[in-house]
Short mmCIF file of C-alpha atoms and ligand atoms in Angstrom, two decimals:
data_model
loop_
_atom_site.label_atom_id
_atom_site.label_comp_id
_atom_site.label_asym_id
_atom_site.label_seq_id
_atom_site.Cartn_x
_atom_site.Cartn_y
_atom_site.Cartn_z
CA UNK A 1 -26.15 -11.22 20.43
CA UNK A 2 -27.76 -9.10 18.08
CA UNK A 3 -26.83 -5.42 18.84
CA UNK A 4 -29.52 -2.24 18.79
CA UNK A 5 -29.65 1.37 19.56
CA UNK A 6 -31.88 0.23 22.52
CA UNK A 7 -29.01 -2.26 23.69
CA UNK A 8 -26.06 -0.16 23.44
CA UNK A 9 -27.56 2.54 25.21
CA UNK A 10 -29.17 0.01 28.34
CA UNK A 11 -25.22 -1.17 28.88
CA UNK A 12 -23.81 1.89 28.29
CA UNK A 13 -22.53 2.04 32.51
CA UNK A 14 -21.31 -1.68 31.76
CA UNK A 15 -18.24 -2.50 29.06
CA UNK A 16 -19.91 -0.20 25.98
CA UNK A 17 -17.69 2.68 25.14
CA UNK A 18 -20.82 5.70 24.21
CA UNK A 19 -18.41 8.45 22.43
CA UNK A 20 -19.57 11.74 21.68
CA UNK A 21 -20.73 12.53 18.29
CA UNK A 22 -18.98 15.63 18.26
CA UNK A 23 -20.33 17.98 15.84
CA UNK A 24 -23.36 16.86 16.03
CA UNK A 25 -25.70 19.78 16.17
CA UNK A 26 -28.07 19.11 13.59
CA UNK A 27 -28.70 15.17 14.67
CA UNK A 28 -29.46 12.18 12.29
CA UNK A 29 -32.64 11.62 12.24
CA UNK A 30 -34.46 10.52 8.54
CA UNK A 31 -33.64 6.77 7.82
CA UNK A 32 -31.33 5.48 5.26
CA UNK A 33 -33.53 3.60 2.88
CA UNK A 34 -30.81 1.56 1.14
CA UNK A 35 -27.32 -0.15 2.48
CA UNK A 36 -24.92 2.34 2.75
CA UNK A 37 -22.47 -0.39 2.99
CA UNK A 38 -21.61 -0.53 -0.39
CA UNK A 39 -17.57 0.27 0.24
CA UNK A 40 -16.61 -2.58 2.28
CA UNK A 41 -15.40 -3.04 5.18
CA UNK A 42 -10.91 -3.13 6.49
CA UNK A 43 -8.28 -2.80 9.20
CA UNK A 44 -5.18 -1.80 9.40
CA UNK A 45 -1.85 -0.92 11.78
CA UNK A 46 -1.92 -3.72 14.10
CA UNK A 47 -0.16 -2.67 17.70
CA UNK A 48 0.13 -6.08 19.73
CA UNK A 49 -3.26 -4.38 21.76
CA UNK A 50 -5.27 -3.26 18.71
CA UNK A 51 -5.63 -1.51 15.25
CA UNK A 52 -8.04 0.69 13.33
CA UNK A 53 -11.78 -0.40 11.92
CA UNK A 54 -12.95 1.43 9.44
CA UNK A 55 -16.08 2.07 7.17
CA UNK A 56 -17.83 4.91 5.17
CA UNK A 57 -21.13 4.93 4.49
CA UNK A 58 -22.29 5.02 0.83
CA UNK A 59 -25.34 4.59 -0.37
CA UNK A 60 -24.75 6.20 -3.69
CA UNK A 61 -20.84 5.51 -4.19
CA UNK A 62 -20.57 7.50 -6.52
CA UNK A 63 -22.25 10.89 -6.23
CA UNK A 64 -20.23 13.21 -7.89
CA UNK A 65 -20.24 14.92 -4.35
CA UNK A 66 -18.02 12.72 -3.23
CA UNK A 67 -20.55 12.33 -0.45
CA UNK A 68 -21.99 8.89 -1.29
CA UNK A 69 -25.69 9.54 -1.42
CA UNK A 70 -25.33 10.33 2.16
CA UNK A 71 -27.37 13.05 3.51
CA UNK A 72 -25.40 16.42 5.25
CA UNK A 73 -25.63 15.09 8.99
CA UNK A 74 -23.77 13.28 11.61
CA UNK A 75 -25.07 9.56 12.04
CA UNK A 76 -24.16 7.22 14.38
CA UNK A 77 -22.74 3.68 13.46
CA UNK A 78 -22.13 1.04 16.41
CA UNK A 79 -19.74 -1.80 15.73
CA UNK A 80 -18.37 -5.17 17.15
CA UNK A 81 -15.60 -6.98 17.89
CA UNK A 82 -15.75 -10.03 18.32
CA UNK A 83 -14.00 -13.67 18.71
CA UNK A 84 -15.40 -15.79 16.03
CA UNK A 85 -16.60 -14.88 13.44
CA UNK A 86 -20.41 -15.53 14.29
CA UNK A 87 -20.53 -12.61 16.86
CA UNK A 88 -21.76 -15.01 19.73
CA UNK A 89 -18.03 -14.05 21.63
CA UNK A 90 -18.56 -10.49 21.60
CA UNK A 91 -15.52 -8.50 23.24
CA UNK A 92 -15.87 -5.21 22.58
CA UNK A 93 -19.03 -2.92 21.09
CA UNK A 94 -19.34 0.77 21.20
CA UNK A 95 -20.52 3.69 18.76
CA UNK A 96 -18.76 6.34 16.75
CA UNK A 97 -20.11 9.20 15.00
CA UNK A 98 -20.14 8.93 10.77
CA UNK A 99 -19.86 12.93 10.28
CA UNK A 100 -20.03 14.06 7.07
CA UNK A 101 -17.19 16.03 7.18
CA UNK A 102 -15.41 12.83 7.02
CA UNK A 103 -17.39 11.79 4.17
CA UNK A 104 -18.92 9.51 6.64
CA UNK A 105 -16.14 7.73 7.41
CA UNK A 106 -15.38 6.29 10.50
CA UNK A 107 -11.69 4.90 12.32
CA UNK A 108 -12.65 3.10 15.84
CA UNK A 109 -8.91 2.15 16.76
CA UNK A 110 -8.65 0.17 19.71
CA UNK A 111 -5.89 -0.77 22.50
CA UNK A 112 -6.10 -3.02 25.32
CA UNK A 113 -6.86 -5.97 23.60
CA UNK A 114 -5.15 -9.75 23.47
CA UNK A 115 -2.15 -9.75 21.43
CA UNK A 116 -1.07 -12.54 18.74
CA UNK A 117 -5.24 -13.12 18.41
CA UNK A 118 -7.86 -13.73 14.95
CA UNK A 119 -10.53 -11.11 15.53
CA UNK A 120 -13.70 -9.86 13.55
CA UNK A 121 -15.52 -7.15 13.20
CA UNK A 122 -19.11 -5.12 11.23
CA UNK A 123 -20.60 -2.49 11.98
CA UNK A 124 -24.53 -0.73 12.37
CA UNK A 125 -26.36 1.90 10.73
CA UNK A 126 -29.85 2.16 11.51
CA UNK A 127 -30.91 -1.47 10.06
CA UNK A 128 -28.73 -2.05 7.64
CA UNK A 129 -25.05 -4.11 8.80
CA UNK A 130 -22.17 -4.35 7.02
CA UNK A 131 -20.06 -7.39 5.92
CA UNK A 132 -17.86 -8.82 8.46
CA UNK A 133 -14.12 -8.21 8.47
CA UNK A 134 -11.16 -10.10 9.84
CA UNK A 135 -8.66 -9.10 11.53
CA UNK A 136 -5.59 -9.77 13.93
CA UNK A 137 -3.77 -8.09 17.12
CA UNK A 138 0.31 -8.24 16.37
CA UNK A 139 2.03 -10.52 18.85
CA UNK A 140 2.95 -8.84 21.89
CA UNK A 141 6.11 -7.19 20.99
CA UNK A 142 8.24 -9.50 23.29
CA UNK A 143 7.34 -12.43 21.98
CA UNK A 144 8.79 -14.39 19.87
CA UNK A 145 6.39 -15.34 16.88
CA UNK A 146 7.14 -18.61 15.05
CA UNK A 147 5.91 -17.61 12.11
CA UNK A 148 4.00 -14.35 9.05
CA UNK A 149 2.07 -14.95 6.41
CA UNK A 150 2.51 -10.96 5.19
CA UNK A 151 1.92 -10.10 1.56
CA UNK A 152 2.46 -6.59 -1.06
CA UNK A 153 0.48 -5.24 -3.08
CA UNK A 154 1.08 -1.65 -4.99
CA UNK A 155 0.03 -0.26 -8.29
CA UNK A 156 -4.07 -1.08 -8.82
CA UNK A 157 -5.46 1.26 -11.43
CA UNK A 158 -9.04 0.51 -12.11
CA UNK A 159 -9.52 1.11 -15.45
CA UNK A 160 -6.84 -1.49 -16.59
CA UNK A 161 -8.05 -4.33 -15.70
CA UNK A 162 -10.79 -6.64 -12.74
CA UNK A 163 -8.78 -6.88 -9.33
CA UNK A 164 -8.05 -10.89 -9.19
CA UNK A 165 -5.48 -10.50 -8.19
CA UNK A 166 -6.75 -8.99 -4.90
CA UNK A 167 -9.20 -12.16 -4.57
CA UNK A 168 -6.62 -14.65 -5.55
CA UNK A 169 -4.62 -12.38 -2.07
CA UNK A 170 -7.80 -12.92 0.11
CA UNK A 171 -8.13 -15.93 -0.34
CA UNK A 172 -3.94 -17.07 0.68
CA UNK A 173 -5.92 -15.09 3.79
CA UNK A 174 -2.77 -13.88 5.26
CA UNK A 175 -2.46 -12.52 8.83
CA UNK A 176 -0.89 -9.13 7.42
CA UNK A 177 -1.34 -7.04 3.50
CA UNK A 178 1.00 -4.17 2.63
CA UNK A 179 -0.37 -1.63 -0.11
CA UNK A 180 3.36 0.15 -1.39
CA UNK A 181 1.34 3.07 -2.79
CA UNK A 182 -1.21 3.72 -6.73
CA UNK A 183 -3.83 3.16 -4.73
CA UNK A 184 -6.06 4.72 -6.96
CA UNK A 185 -5.28 6.92 -9.80
CA UNK A 186 -5.98 10.63 -10.34
CA UNK A 187 -7.07 9.80 -14.50
CA UNK A 188 -9.91 10.38 -16.52
CA UNK A 189 -11.81 8.78 -18.37
CA UNK A 190 -9.14 7.80 -21.16
CA UNK A 191 -6.65 9.30 -20.51
CA UNK A 192 -4.02 6.24 -19.35
CA UNK A 193 -4.91 3.30 -21.82
CA UNK A 194 -3.13 -0.02 -21.90
CA UNK A 195 -2.75 -1.39 -25.79
CA UNK A 196 -5.87 -2.80 -26.31
CA UNK A 197 -8.54 -0.24 -24.67
CA UNK A 198 -9.27 -0.19 -20.77
CA UNK A 199 -11.89 -2.36 -20.07
CA UNK A 200 -13.07 -0.76 -17.10
CA UNK A 201 -13.36 3.52 -16.67
CA UNK A 202 -13.62 5.55 -14.03
CA UNK A 203 -15.96 7.59 -12.93
CA UNK A 204 -15.39 11.43 -12.72
CA UNK A 205 -13.04 13.73 -14.22
CA UNK A 206 -8.90 13.80 -13.08
CA UNK A 207 -9.13 13.97 -9.87
CA UNK A 208 -8.21 17.21 -8.44
CA UNK A 209 -10.36 18.67 -5.54
CA UNK A 210 -11.65 16.95 -2.65
CA UNK A 211 -14.78 15.93 -4.28
CA UNK A 212 -13.21 14.79 -6.95
CA UNK A 213 -10.45 12.12 -5.00
CA UNK A 214 -13.31 11.30 -2.27
CA UNK A 215 -15.67 9.69 -5.34
CA UNK A 216 -12.68 8.57 -6.69
CA UNK A 217 -12.14 6.89 -3.53
CA UNK A 218 -15.74 5.09 -3.75
CA UNK A 219 -15.23 3.88 -7.19
CA UNK A 220 -12.48 1.97 -6.44
CA UNK A 221 -13.57 0.81 -2.85
CA UNK A 222 -17.07 -0.69 -4.73
CA UNK A 223 -15.54 -3.47 -6.51
CA UNK A 224 -15.87 -6.92 -4.61
CA UNK A 225 -12.29 -7.94 -5.21
CA UNK A 226 -10.98 -5.75 -3.30
CA UNK A 227 -13.18 -5.79 -0.32
CA UNK A 228 -12.54 -8.96 0.15
CA UNK A 229 -9.11 -8.17 0.34
CA UNK A 230 -9.46 -5.48 2.84
CA UNK A 231 -12.05 -7.82 4.37
CA UNK A 232 -9.37 -10.94 4.70
CA UNK A 233 -6.18 -9.27 6.61
CA UNK A 234 -5.51 -5.99 8.65
CA UNK A 235 -3.59 -3.42 6.26
CA UNK A 236 -0.64 -1.40 6.46
CA UNK A 237 -0.84 1.73 3.54
CA UNK A 238 2.02 4.20 2.05
CA UNK A 239 0.74 6.03 -0.53
CA UNK A 240 2.27 6.79 -3.62
CA UNK A 241 2.18 9.42 -6.86
CA UNK A 242 -1.22 9.09 -7.55
CA UNK A 243 -3.31 8.92 -4.59
CA UNK A 244 -2.16 12.26 -5.34
CA UNK A 245 -0.85 13.11 -8.68
CA UNK A 246 1.98 11.47 -10.87
CA UNK A 247 5.73 12.15 -9.54
CA UNK A 248 4.69 15.03 -7.29
CA UNK A 249 7.55 15.67 -5.34
CA UNK A 250 6.63 17.63 -1.94
CA UNK A 251 4.80 21.21 -2.92
CA UNK A 252 6.32 20.88 -6.38
CA UNK A 253 3.25 19.05 -9.00
CA UNK A 254 4.39 17.76 -12.26
CA UNK A 255 3.49 20.61 -13.86
CA UNK A 256 3.20 23.76 -13.19
CA UNK A 257 0.14 24.61 -11.34
CA UNK A 258 -0.98 27.83 -8.12
CA UNK A 259 -3.56 25.45 -7.37
CA UNK A 260 -1.32 21.88 -6.29
CA UNK A 261 -0.99 22.62 -2.54
CA UNK A 262 -4.66 23.02 -2.22
CA UNK A 263 -4.59 19.74 -4.08
CA UNK A 264 -2.79 17.62 -2.31
CA UNK A 265 -3.89 18.68 0.69
CA UNK A 266 -7.56 17.93 -0.98
CA UNK A 267 -5.67 14.24 -2.07
CA UNK A 268 -4.07 13.36 1.57
CA UNK A 269 -7.88 14.67 3.26
CA UNK A 270 -9.41 11.51 0.49
CA UNK A 271 -6.70 9.00 1.45
CA UNK A 272 -7.15 9.55 4.93
CA UNK A 273 -10.81 8.91 5.00
CA UNK A 274 -10.41 5.96 3.29
CA UNK A 275 -7.76 4.30 4.46
CA UNK A 276 -7.95 2.76 7.69
CA UNK A 277 -4.80 4.88 9.64
CA UNK A 278 -4.85 5.86 13.21
CA UNK A 279 -5.72 9.64 14.14
CA UNK A 280 -1.95 10.24 13.97
CA UNK A 281 -2.71 10.57 10.36
CA UNK A 282 -4.86 12.97 10.71
CA UNK A 283 -4.77 15.65 7.82
CA UNK A 284 -3.29 18.89 9.33
CA UNK A 285 -3.13 21.76 6.28
CA UNK A 286 -1.37 19.99 4.11
CA UNK A 287 0.42 17.49 5.53
CA UNK A 288 0.23 14.35 6.93
CA UNK A 289 2.50 11.86 8.64
CA UNK A 290 2.17 8.94 7.04
CA UNK A 291 5.67 7.38 8.34
CA UNK A 292 6.01 4.66 10.96
CA UNK A 293 6.86 2.03 12.49
CA UNK A 294 4.69 -1.59 13.07
CA UNK A 295 6.16 -4.37 15.15
CA UNK A 296 5.19 -7.93 14.28
CA UNK A 297 6.52 -9.14 17.90
CA UNK A 298 10.30 -9.94 17.79
CA UNK A 299 9.90 -11.10 14.32
CA UNK A 300 9.39 -8.16 11.61
CA UNK A 301 9.55 -4.67 12.50
CA UNK A 302 8.11 -2.79 9.36
CA UNK A 303 9.80 0.65 8.33
CA UNK A 304 7.11 1.95 6.77
CA UNK A 305 8.11 5.01 4.47
CA UNK A 306 6.70 8.18 2.75
CA UNK A 307 9.42 9.08 -0.19
CA UNK A 308 6.73 11.74 -1.84
CA UNK A 309 6.08 13.62 0.60
CA UNK A 310 9.38 15.55 1.89
CA UNK A 311 12.41 14.71 -0.94
CA UNK A 312 13.76 17.15 -3.16
CA UNK A 313 11.94 17.52 -6.62
CA UNK A 314 13.43 14.84 -9.26
CA UNK A 315 16.73 15.56 -10.86
CA UNK A 316 17.27 16.91 -14.60
CA UNK A 317 14.16 17.17 -14.86
CA UNK A 318 12.95 13.40 -14.04
CA UNK A 319 12.71 10.66 -16.73
CA UNK A 320 15.91 7.96 -17.06
CA UNK A 321 18.99 10.05 -16.90
CA UNK A 322 22.88 10.32 -16.22
CA UNK A 323 22.61 13.33 -14.27
CA UNK A 324 24.50 15.25 -12.00
CA UNK A 325 21.79 15.89 -9.12
CA UNK A 326 21.29 12.42 -8.87
CA UNK A 327 24.59 11.72 -6.34
CA UNK A 328 24.52 15.62 -4.86
CA UNK A 329 24.42 14.54 -1.13
CA UNK A 330 22.11 17.62 -0.28
CA UNK A 331 19.15 15.93 -2.32
CA UNK A 332 17.06 13.70 -0.46
CA UNK A 333 14.16 11.81 -0.62
CA UNK A 334 12.87 11.11 2.58
CA UNK A 335 13.72 15.09 4.13
CA UNK A 336 16.03 14.65 7.72
CA UNK A 337 13.71 14.33 9.66
CA UNK A 338 12.03 11.00 8.32
CA UNK A 339 16.07 9.88 7.71
CA UNK A 340 16.74 10.75 10.91
CA UNK A 341 13.94 8.67 12.35
CA UNK A 342 14.97 6.01 10.05
CA UNK A 343 18.75 5.47 10.71
CA UNK A 344 17.38 5.22 14.91
CA UNK A 345 14.77 3.13 15.04
CA UNK A 346 17.55 0.39 12.65
CA UNK A 347 19.97 1.67 15.91
CA UNK A 348 17.11 0.36 18.08
CA UNK A 349 16.20 -2.69 16.26
CA UNK A 350 15.62 -5.80 18.12
CA UNK A 351 13.69 -7.38 15.24
CA UNK A 352 15.29 -10.54 13.53
CA UNK A 353 13.88 -8.99 10.39
CA UNK A 354 13.50 -5.15 9.15
CA UNK A 355 11.54 -4.77 6.69
CA UNK A 356 11.61 -1.52 4.81
CA UNK A 357 7.55 -1.30 3.19
CA UNK A 358 7.74 1.34 0.97
CA UNK A 359 7.34 2.50 -2.92
CA UNK A 360 9.72 3.72 -5.57
CA UNK A 361 13.23 0.90 -6.61
CA UNK A 362 15.51 0.51 -4.27
CA UNK A 363 18.64 -0.53 -5.61
CA UNK A 364 20.35 0.44 -8.87
CA UNK A 365 18.82 -0.09 -12.46
CA UNK A 366 21.20 1.49 -15.46
CA UNK A 367 19.42 0.88 -18.85
CA UNK A 368 22.42 1.56 -20.19
CA UNK A 369 24.79 -1.04 -21.55
CA UNK A 370 27.63 1.67 -22.15
CA UNK A 371 30.36 3.19 -19.38
CA UNK A 372 27.63 6.08 -18.89
CA UNK A 373 25.01 5.41 -15.75
CA UNK A 374 21.59 6.25 -17.52
CA UNK A 375 18.88 6.69 -14.06
CA UNK A 376 15.40 6.48 -12.81
CA UNK A 377 15.56 9.95 -11.62
CA UNK A 378 12.06 9.02 -9.80
CA UNK A 379 13.95 6.10 -7.70
CA UNK A 380 16.47 6.13 -5.59
CA UNK A 381 19.58 6.12 -8.57
CA UNK A 382 18.59 9.84 -8.02
CA UNK A 383 19.07 10.32 -5.25
CA UNK A 384 21.70 7.77 -4.18
CA UNK A 385 22.41 10.35 -1.08
CA UNK A 386 19.83 8.93 1.09
CA UNK A 387 20.44 5.54 -0.06
CA UNK A 388 23.91 5.93 0.79
CA UNK A 389 23.33 6.89 4.13
CA UNK A 390 20.61 4.55 5.15
CA UNK A 391 22.12 2.03 3.68
CA UNK A 392 25.20 2.75 5.57
CA UNK A 393 23.28 3.20 8.55
CA UNK A 394 21.60 -0.88 8.62
CA UNK A 395 24.82 -1.65 7.66
CA UNK A 396 26.18 -0.17 11.34
CA UNK A 397 23.58 -0.37 13.14
CA UNK A 398 23.95 -4.22 13.13
CA UNK A 399 20.69 -4.90 11.30
CA UNK A 400 20.76 -9.03 10.89
CA UNK A 401 18.17 -8.33 8.00
CA UNK A 402 17.38 -5.45 5.94
CA UNK A 403 14.94 -6.09 3.64
CA UNK A 404 12.89 -4.05 1.54
CA UNK A 405 9.92 -3.73 -0.53
CA UNK A 406 9.29 -1.87 -3.19
CA UNK A 407 6.08 -0.76 -5.51
CA UNK A 408 5.89 1.42 -8.43
CA UNK A 409 7.34 -0.36 -11.75
CA UNK A 410 4.33 -2.42 -12.81
CA UNK A 411 6.64 -5.92 -12.67
CA UNK A 412 8.33 -8.61 -10.35
CA UNK A 413 11.30 -7.33 -9.52
CA UNK A 414 14.43 -8.95 -7.15
CA UNK A 415 18.02 -7.94 -6.64
CA UNK A 416 20.11 -7.60 -4.08
CA UNK A 417 21.24 -4.54 -2.46
CA UNK A 418 24.86 -2.78 -2.58
CA UNK A 419 26.51 -0.90 -0.02
CA UNK A 420 28.67 0.68 -2.20
CA UNK A 421 26.96 1.04 -6.15
CA UNK A 422 30.49 2.83 -7.72
CA UNK A 423 32.28 -0.21 -6.80
CA UNK A 424 31.79 -3.72 -8.73
CA UNK A 425 32.89 -5.28 -6.10
CA UNK A 426 31.29 -3.90 -3.14
CA UNK A 427 29.17 -6.74 -0.55
CA UNK A 428 25.71 -7.06 -0.06
CA UNK A 429 23.87 -5.52 2.16
CA UNK A 430 20.36 -6.13 2.10
CA UNK A 431 17.43 -8.03 -0.65
CA UNK A 432 14.75 -6.17 -2.06
CA UNK A 433 11.35 -7.36 -3.92
CA UNK A 434 9.21 -5.41 -6.27
CA UNK A 435 5.69 -6.19 -6.47
CA UNK A 436 4.30 -6.26 -9.56
CA UNK A 437 0.82 -4.64 -10.12
CA UNK A 438 -2.12 -5.33 -9.36
CA UNK A 439 -3.28 -4.45 -12.80
CA UNK A 440 -2.06 -1.25 -13.96
CA UNK A 441 -0.13 -1.86 -17.73
CA UNK A 442 -2.79 -4.33 -18.04
CA UNK A 443 -1.76 -7.83 -18.48
CA UNK A 444 1.70 -8.08 -19.68
CA UNK A 445 3.67 -11.27 -20.37
CA UNK A 446 5.38 -13.39 -19.38
CA UNK A 447 9.13 -13.13 -19.46
CA UNK A 448 10.75 -16.86 -20.65
CA UNK A 449 14.26 -15.82 -19.10
CA UNK A 450 13.29 -14.47 -15.55
CA UNK A 451 15.15 -11.75 -15.91
CA UNK A 452 15.66 -8.38 -17.16
CA UNK A 453 17.86 -7.56 -20.43
CA UNK A 454 19.55 -5.28 -18.17
CA UNK A 455 20.31 -8.15 -15.69
CA UNK A 456 23.48 -8.22 -18.27
CA UNK A 457 24.98 -4.95 -16.57
CA UNK A 458 23.45 -4.43 -13.87
CA UNK A 459 23.86 -8.54 -12.17
CA UNK A 460 22.32 -7.82 -8.69
CA UNK A 461 19.07 -8.00 -10.28
CA UNK A 462 18.28 -11.18 -10.32
CA UNK A 463 14.23 -11.65 -11.16
CA UNK A 464 11.58 -10.10 -13.17
CA UNK A 465 8.61 -10.78 -14.45
CA UNK A 466 6.25 -8.64 -16.72
CA UNK A 467 2.77 -9.77 -15.64
CA UNK A 468 0.73 -8.96 -12.98
CA UNK A 469 0.21 -9.94 -9.45
CA UNK A 470 1.46 -10.19 -5.64
CA UNK A 471 3.69 -11.20 -3.49
CA UNK A 472 3.40 -13.32 -1.10
CA UNK A 473 5.93 -14.05 2.24
CA UNK A 474 5.96 -16.21 4.50
CA UNK A 475 8.66 -14.96 7.09
CA UNK A 476 10.46 -17.02 10.29
CA UNK A 477 13.18 -16.47 13.16
CA UNK A 478 15.19 -18.64 10.07
CA UNK A 479 14.23 -16.75 6.51
CA UNK A 480 12.37 -15.46 4.03
CA UNK A 481 10.50 -16.76 1.73
CA UNK A 482 8.76 -14.95 -1.33
CA UNK A 483 6.50 -16.44 -3.80
CA UNK A 484 6.56 -13.67 -6.67
CA UNK A 485 1.62 -14.39 -7.76
CA UNK A 486 1.33 -13.64 -10.83
CA UNK A 487 -2.41 -14.12 -13.02
CA UNK A 488 -2.08 -14.58 -16.67
CA UNK A 489 -4.08 -11.97 -17.43
CA UNK A 490 -6.37 -9.36 -15.42
CA UNK A 491 -8.41 -7.15 -18.69
CA UNK A 492 -10.91 -10.13 -17.77
CA UNK A 493 -12.17 -11.46 -15.20
CA UNK A 494 -11.65 -14.70 -12.85
CA UNK A 495 -7.64 -15.41 -13.62
CA UNK A 496 -6.59 -18.22 -11.67
CA UNK A 497 -2.82 -16.90 -9.45
CA UNK A 498 0.10 -19.27 -9.76
CA UNK A 499 3.61 -19.00 -8.31
CA UNK A 500 5.84 -17.92 -10.83
CA UNK A 501 9.44 -17.80 -8.43
CA UNK A 502 10.05 -18.79 -4.73
CA UNK A 503 13.22 -17.43 -3.34
CA UNK A 504 14.08 -17.63 0.14
CA UNK A 505 16.48 -15.32 2.19
CA UNK A 506 18.44 -16.58 5.12
CA UNK A 507 18.93 -14.99 8.55
CA UNK A 508 21.82 -13.54 8.00
CA UNK A 509 22.70 -13.78 4.59
CA UNK A 510 21.75 -10.70 2.05
CA UNK A 511 19.99 -11.93 -0.79
CA UNK A 512 18.47 -14.05 -3.31
CA UNK A 513 18.48 -18.26 -3.50
CA UNK A 514 16.12 -19.51 -6.60
CA UNK A 515 14.36 -22.55 -5.04
CA UNK A 516 12.00 -22.64 -7.90
CA UNK A 517 11.05 -21.27 -11.39
CA UNK A 518 7.99 -22.05 -13.19
CA UNK A 519 7.44 -20.20 -16.22
CA UNK A 520 3.24 -19.37 -16.90
CA UNK A 521 1.90 -23.10 -18.49
CA UNK A 522 -0.87 -21.09 -20.44
CA UNK A 523 0.00 -21.67 -23.81
CA UNK A 524 -1.74 -18.33 -25.42
CA UNK A 525 1.32 -16.14 -23.48
CA UNK A 526 4.81 -15.93 -25.54
CA UNK A 527 7.09 -14.80 -24.00
CA UNK A 528 7.93 -11.17 -24.60
CA UNK A 529 12.04 -10.55 -25.91
CA UNK A 530 12.75 -7.17 -24.55
CA UNK A 531 10.10 -6.15 -22.71
CA UNK A 532 11.31 -2.86 -21.43
CA UNK A 533 10.57 -0.77 -18.28
CA UNK A 534 6.49 -0.57 -18.12
CA UNK A 535 5.20 1.03 -14.83
CA UNK A 536 6.38 4.64 -14.25
CA UNK A 537 8.08 5.77 -16.79
CA UNK A 538 5.24 4.94 -19.16
CA UNK A 539 3.03 6.64 -16.95
CA UNK A 540 5.13 10.06 -17.32
CA UNK A 541 4.96 9.28 -21.48
CA UNK A 542 1.84 9.15 -21.80
CA UNK A 543 0.27 11.53 -20.25
CA UNK A 544 2.78 14.42 -20.53
CA UNK A 545 0.06 16.51 -22.35
CA UNK A 546 1.63 19.72 -25.37
FE1 FE2 B 1 1.37 2.86 -10.54
#
């Protein structure tokens, strides 16, 4: 059944929820002349009875003021949820307000739906109808769901390549997608460059103001491959640093900047506006609640962490260091409140798999072959007290299977997590899977050995690849299977994806079993001898200013 304002108004007494147009002092009257649905649609944070539906109106998405070419007025948006892709079985319908103070973004938070079901949704603004998105509710809280297809991604620098990995991810049509941070980057064009030059450019200056961040988010969302990935499944997102600024830590910017708190608030506001987040994440002043938990029946619990907003400043001026502060138990990467919340979540968990969706490398990565340990101060290696308390926390709580998911480093890694990193005989108590970037760092290259040179003295590091891609998982009661998907190139569009390696984590057996290893077949690729560590570290060096 086609939807119209008239239908909605006449059936308002029935199943339709008509939401008052908050702040609608100047009701919108003028018609929208061009299609405002240029940024696609998205859904997120599935619960057993609902999720968030998202869109944002922007007929001119790259407008410098960040308002996407919209008039400064509230616009009513009709949304529609159906059980089928052709909208023959509409199950919910309503009207919400796209407000200028939210950059005409809408977040429709639904509840009361049936668990474990697929749904389709779309929006309408006047005569314009959005693309259709597919989403799903999580299984019932106590359901023994047979399997979950979950994929995770990170680090999508628009300038460094085409978002083909998002397209391939959409073609997989998983049940759930996690984005672990660096969804967008703050840089002005030509300041963070890959070898051979960037194939695309950011619009606008380095993002500092709310208008800058809104414009940048809009530019990213115009990408058809990213739109396809959003439209195919619900996402659960957490940020890392670049959605705000490189390597910020709580209220401390990378370089001294008296305007940083205003900048942080602007970045948070734009992030909220542009992501399918629940109303619990509406920013309050300079703060925004992002850490949260998602349950997938009794199969999996996702603890989505925020390791930026509450952390102590990086030790010894950041970078790779042998730094006493890294071992100081008083320092934290999560903040005390989030840590207590996480430990409590471990104690209450009844899930087969407890999965930490988070930003920075969790396991130890010593880059020095000698006796001295030289570690990244921006990762959990720089906050060893936090890491020890959380690792001990899941062990003491009897968590059945602990798996940490990570982004940030622009390379695929897989590693085994030790209870005590100072004891070489310490047992493995968890597993870490690290996804490469969607584009950040450019094409990269295959690593023929399938591991990093550091693995010689970090034997818990089991896999490394330096191409772009994502990690696709299949989670059942018996095992978690992880495919490390890679693309041979991203600086040109259209690359095919292939699975570079597959690892299995078995129920009650922390650690990795390699079940497949398939070096990249393309003859145009040579293996990288000493690839070094591309990623956040590279960013830091390249963005240092005199
Ligand atoms: Fe990144």
